[in-house]
mmCIF file of N, CA and C in Angstrom:
data_model
loop_
_atom_site.group_PDB
_atom_site.id
_atom_site.type_symbol
_atom_site.label_atom_id
_atom_site.label_comp_id
_atom_site.label_asym_id
_atom_site.label_seq_id
_atom_site.Cartn_x
_atom_site.Cartn_y
_atom_site.Cartn_z
ATOM 1 N N MET A 1 0.848 -1.161 0.000
ATOM 2 C CA MET A 1 0.000 0.000 0.000
ATOM 3 C C MET A 1 0.900 1.232 0.000
ATOM 4 N N THR A 2 0.585 2.186 -0.839
ATOM 5 C CA THR A 2 1.364 3.412 -0.946
ATOM 6 C C THR A 2 0.504 4.590 -0.522
ATOM 7 N N LYS A 3 1.073 5.447 0.318
ATOM 8 C CA LYS A 3 0.357 6.617 0.814
ATOM 9 C C LYS A 3 1.134 7.860 0.393
ATOM 10 N N VAL A 4 0.462 8.821 -0.249
ATOM 11 C CA VAL A 4 1.106 10.043 -0.720
ATOM 12 C C VAL A 4 0.492 11.226 0.019
ATOM 13 N N GLU A 5 1.347 12.075 0.607
ATOM 14 C CA GLU A 5 0.896 13.257 1.331
ATOM 15 C C GLU A 5 1.656 14.478 0.836
ATOM 16 N N ILE A 6 1.019 15.626 0.883
ATOM 17 C CA ILE A 6 1.673 16.895 0.597
ATOM 18 C C ILE A 6 1.972 17.544 1.945
ATOM 19 N N ILE A 7 3.256 17.822 2.203
ATOM 20 C CA ILE A 7 3.659 18.401 3.483
ATOM 21 C C ILE A 7 4.461 19.678 3.243
ATOM 22 N N VAL A 8 4.654 20.442 4.301
ATOM 23 C CA VAL A 8 5.466 21.656 4.242
ATOM 24 C C VAL A 8 6.927 21.253 4.088
ATOM 25 N N CYS A 9 7.642 21.961 3.240
ATOM 26 C CA CYS A 9 9.049 21.655 2.981
ATOM 27 C C CYS A 9 9.861 21.779 4.273
ATOM 28 N N PRO A 10 10.583 20.724 4.666
ATOM 29 C CA PRO A 10 11.356 20.793 5.907
ATOM 30 C C PRO A 10 12.613 21.659 5.803
ATOM 31 N N LYS A 11 13.118 21.906 4.595
ATOM 32 C CA LYS A 11 14.334 22.708 4.449
ATOM 33 C C LYS A 11 14.066 24.197 4.589
ATOM 34 N N CYS A 12 13.014 24.695 3.920
ATOM 35 C CA CYS A 12 12.724 26.136 3.963
ATOM 36 C C CYS A 12 11.548 26.454 4.880
ATOM 37 N N LYS A 13 10.942 25.444 5.486
ATOM 38 C CA LYS A 13 9.810 25.587 6.400
ATOM 39 C C LYS A 13 8.626 26.301 5.754
ATOM 40 N N GLY A 14 8.401 26.032 4.465
ATOM 41 C CA GLY A 14 7.244 26.556 3.759
ATOM 42 C C GLY A 14 7.429 27.926 3.137
ATOM 43 N N ALA A 15 8.587 28.543 3.301
ATOM 44 C CA ALA A 15 8.809 29.891 2.761
ATOM 45 C C ALA A 15 9.101 29.869 1.265
ATOM 46 N N GLY A 16 9.707 28.811 0.774
ATOM 47 C CA GLY A 16 10.051 28.727 -0.643
ATOM 48 C C GLY A 16 11.425 29.265 -0.959
ATOM 49 N N ASN A 17 12.081 29.888 0.012
ATOM 50 C CA ASN A 17 13.440 30.392 -0.203
ATOM 51 C C ASN A 17 14.201 30.401 1.119
ATOM 52 N N HIS A 18 15.505 30.583 1.025
ATOM 53 C CA HIS A 18 16.371 30.682 2.190
ATOM 54 C C HIS A 18 16.898 32.106 2.253
ATOM 55 N N SER A 19 17.039 32.643 3.445
ATOM 56 C CA SER A 19 17.592 33.989 3.579
ATOM 57 C C SER A 19 18.775 33.958 4.537
ATOM 58 N N ARG A 20 19.723 34.843 4.264
ATOM 59 C CA ARG A 20 20.870 34.975 5.162
ATOM 60 C C ARG A 20 21.282 36.443 5.197
ATOM 61 N N HIS A 21 21.869 36.851 6.293
ATOM 62 C CA HIS A 21 22.328 38.223 6.462
ATOM 63 C C HIS A 21 23.810 38.288 6.117
ATOM 64 N N GLU A 22 24.165 39.235 5.280
ATOM 65 C CA GLU A 22 25.556 39.406 4.877
ATOM 66 C C GLU A 22 25.972 40.843 5.198
ATOM 67 N N THR A 23 27.044 40.993 5.954
ATOM 68 C CA THR A 23 27.512 42.314 6.365
ATOM 69 C C THR A 23 28.133 43.049 5.186
ATOM 70 N N THR A 24 27.655 44.292 4.940
ATOM 71 C CA THR A 24 28.227 45.114 3.870
ATOM 72 C C THR A 24 29.232 46.109 4.429
ATOM 73 N N CYS A 25 28.976 46.623 5.620
ATOM 74 C CA CYS A 25 29.927 47.523 6.277
ATOM 75 C C CYS A 25 29.972 47.148 7.754
ATOM 76 N N TYR A 26 31.057 46.542 8.161
ATOM 77 C CA TYR A 26 31.193 46.054 9.526
ATOM 78 C C TYR A 26 31.159 47.198 10.536
ATOM 79 N N HIS A 27 31.818 48.304 10.241
ATOM 80 C CA HIS A 27 31.945 49.410 11.191
ATOM 81 C C HIS A 27 30.627 50.151 11.392
ATOM 82 N N LYS A 28 29.808 50.253 10.371
ATOM 83 C CA LYS A 28 28.516 50.934 10.487
ATOM 84 C C LYS A 28 27.405 49.978 10.912
ATOM 85 N N GLY A 29 27.655 48.698 10.877
ATOM 86 C CA GLY A 29 26.643 47.704 11.238
ATOM 87 C C GLY A 29 25.601 47.497 10.152
ATOM 88 N N GLU A 30 25.966 47.782 8.896
ATOM 89 C CA GLU A 30 25.045 47.614 7.781
ATOM 90 C C GLU A 30 25.142 46.191 7.228
ATOM 91 N N TYR A 31 24.011 45.698 6.803
ATOM 92 C CA TYR A 31 23.990 44.355 6.224
ATOM 93 C C TYR A 31 22.902 44.275 5.167
ATOM 94 N N ASP A 32 23.025 43.329 4.281
ATOM 95 C CA ASP A 32 22.021 43.027 3.269
ATOM 96 C C ASP A 32 21.447 41.647 3.560
ATOM 97 N N VAL A 33 20.210 41.460 3.174
ATOM 98 C CA VAL A 33 19.576 40.149 3.290
ATOM 99 C C VAL A 33 19.627 39.504 1.912
ATOM 100 N N ILE A 34 20.258 38.346 1.827
ATOM 101 C CA ILE A 34 20.421 37.618 0.574
ATOM 102 C C ILE A 34 19.418 36.465 0.556
ATOM 103 N N TYR A 35 18.599 36.405 -0.493
ATOM 104 C CA TYR A 35 17.618 35.331 -0.655
ATOM 105 C C TYR A 35 18.089 34.370 -1.737
ATOM 106 N N SER A 36 17.944 33.083 -1.470
ATOM 107 C CA SER A 36 18.260 32.069 -2.476
ATOM 108 C C SER A 36 17.089 31.095 -2.559
ATOM 109 N N ASP A 37 16.868 30.549 -3.740
ATOM 110 C CA ASP A 37 15.742 29.649 -3.978
ATOM 111 C C ASP A 37 15.956 28.307 -3.283
ATOM 112 N N CYS A 38 14.869 27.718 -2.822
ATOM 113 C CA CYS A 38 14.919 26.389 -2.212
ATOM 114 C C CYS A 38 14.889 25.345 -3.324
ATOM 115 N N THR A 39 15.894 24.497 -3.362
ATOM 116 C CA THR A 39 15.978 23.478 -4.410
ATOM 117 C C THR A 39 15.135 22.242 -4.088
ATOM 118 N N ALA A 40 14.791 22.045 -2.823
ATOM 119 C CA ALA A 40 14.011 20.861 -2.444
ATOM 120 C C ALA A 40 12.561 20.953 -2.914
ATOM 121 N N CYS A 41 11.989 22.165 -2.902
ATOM 122 C CA CYS A 41 10.570 22.312 -3.252
ATOM 123 C C CYS A 41 10.336 23.189 -4.478
ATOM 124 N N ASN A 42 11.389 23.659 -5.124
ATOM 125 C CA ASN A 42 11.277 24.535 -6.306
ATOM 126 C C ASN A 42 10.425 25.769 -6.029
ATOM 127 N N ASN A 43 10.653 26.412 -4.893
ATOM 128 C CA ASN A 43 10.013 27.668 -4.468
ATOM 129 C C ASN A 43 8.525 27.555 -4.175
ATOM 130 N N SER A 44 7.977 26.367 -4.038
ATOM 131 C CA SER A 44 6.547 26.249 -3.739
ATOM 132 C C SER A 44 6.285 26.172 -2.238
ATOM 133 N N GLY A 45 7.275 25.726 -1.459
ATOM 134 C CA GLY A 45 7.091 25.575 -0.023
ATOM 135 C C GLY A 45 6.469 24.247 0.372
ATOM 136 N N LEU A 46 6.129 23.421 -0.622
ATOM 137 C CA LEU A 46 5.493 22.128 -0.357
ATOM 138 C C LEU A 46 6.258 21.010 -1.047
ATOM 139 N N VAL A 47 6.300 19.843 -0.424
ATOM 140 C CA VAL A 47 6.921 18.670 -1.027
ATOM 141 C C VAL A 47 5.966 17.484 -0.898
ATOM 142 N N LYS A 48 6.175 16.490 -1.749
ATOM 143 C CA LYS A 48 5.356 15.280 -1.737
ATOM 144 C C LYS A 48 6.101 14.198 -0.964
ATOM 145 N N MET A 49 5.437 13.626 0.048
ATOM 146 C CA MET A 49 6.029 12.552 0.842
ATOM 147 C C MET A 49 5.292 11.259 0.514
ATOM 148 N N THR A 50 6.024 10.262 0.036
ATOM 149 C CA THR A 50 5.445 8.970 -0.321
ATOM 150 C C THR A 50 5.873 7.937 0.713
ATOM 151 N N THR A 51 4.902 7.228 1.274
ATOM 152 C CA THR A 51 5.164 6.201 2.271
ATOM 153 C C THR A 51 4.669 4.866 1.728
ATOM 154 N N VAL A 52 5.533 3.858 1.737
ATOM 155 C CA VAL A 52 5.168 2.514 1.296
ATOM 156 C C VAL A 52 5.036 1.643 2.539
ATOM 157 N N VAL A 53 3.852 1.051 2.716
ATOM 158 C CA VAL A 53 3.576 0.217 3.881
ATOM 159 C C VAL A 53 3.540 -1.235 3.435
ATOM 160 N N THR A 54 4.309 -2.091 4.124
ATOM 161 C CA THR A 54 4.304 -3.525 3.836
ATOM 162 C C THR A 54 3.994 -4.287 5.120
ATOM 163 N N TYR A 55 3.458 -5.468 4.956
ATOM 164 C CA TYR A 55 3.101 -6.302 6.092
ATOM 165 C C TYR A 55 3.791 -7.651 5.960
ATOM 166 N N ALA A 56 4.293 -8.186 7.092
ATOM 167 C CA ALA A 56 4.891 -9.514 7.108
ATOM 168 C C ALA A 56 3.825 -10.507 7.569
ATOM 169 N N PRO A 57 3.714 -11.655 6.923
ATOM 170 C CA PRO A 57 2.699 -12.631 7.332
ATOM 171 C C PRO A 57 3.042 -13.233 8.693
ATOM 172 N N HIS A 58 2.024 -13.542 9.457
ATOM 173 C CA HIS A 58 2.207 -14.160 10.773
ATOM 174 C C HIS A 58 1.841 -15.638 10.670
ATOM 175 N N ILE A 59 2.785 -16.504 11.027
ATOM 176 C CA ILE A 59 2.543 -17.945 11.016
ATOM 177 C C ILE A 59 2.191 -18.348 12.444
ATOM 178 N N ALA A 60 0.984 -18.862 12.636
ATOM 179 C CA ALA A 60 0.496 -19.194 13.973
ATOM 180 C C ALA A 60 1.403 -20.218 14.646
ATOM 181 N N GLY A 61 1.844 -19.921 15.834
ATOM 182 C CA GLY A 61 2.665 -20.837 16.609
ATOM 183 C C GLY A 61 4.145 -20.788 16.278
ATOM 184 N N ARG A 62 4.540 -20.182 15.169
ATOM 185 C CA ARG A 62 5.947 -20.127 14.765
ATOM 186 C C ARG A 62 6.314 -18.705 14.302
ATOM 187 N N PRO A 63 6.443 -17.771 15.222
ATOM 188 C CA PRO A 63 6.771 -16.402 14.806
ATOM 189 C C PRO A 63 8.178 -16.270 14.218
ATOM 190 N N ASP A 64 9.035 -17.275 14.419
ATOM 191 C CA ASP A 64 10.397 -17.215 13.879
ATOM 192 C C ASP A 64 10.455 -17.612 12.399
ATOM 193 N N LEU A 65 9.357 -18.101 11.808
ATOM 194 C CA LEU A 65 9.338 -18.535 10.416
ATOM 195 C C LEU A 65 8.724 -17.495 9.481
ATOM 196 N N ARG A 66 8.813 -16.257 9.812
ATOM 197 C CA ARG A 66 8.280 -15.212 8.930
ATOM 198 C C ARG A 66 9.122 -15.110 7.674
ATOM 199 N N GLN A 67 8.486 -14.786 6.592
ATOM 200 C CA GLN A 67 9.190 -14.705 5.310
ATOM 201 C C GLN A 67 9.528 -13.285 4.977
#
């Protein structure tokens, strides 16, 4: 059985991009905010999570003989 869910991107936390502060002038305390695109979700903020569920058969009286 396969289960597909749409979840919030764990890398960008749903923002669609990453931001970082870069100092432009250390003495004045000035900085710029640099934005870069999230490659995990292609800027949508959402990713598809696929889960495959499998079951092992239970042999009555002999749990050590599972296949």
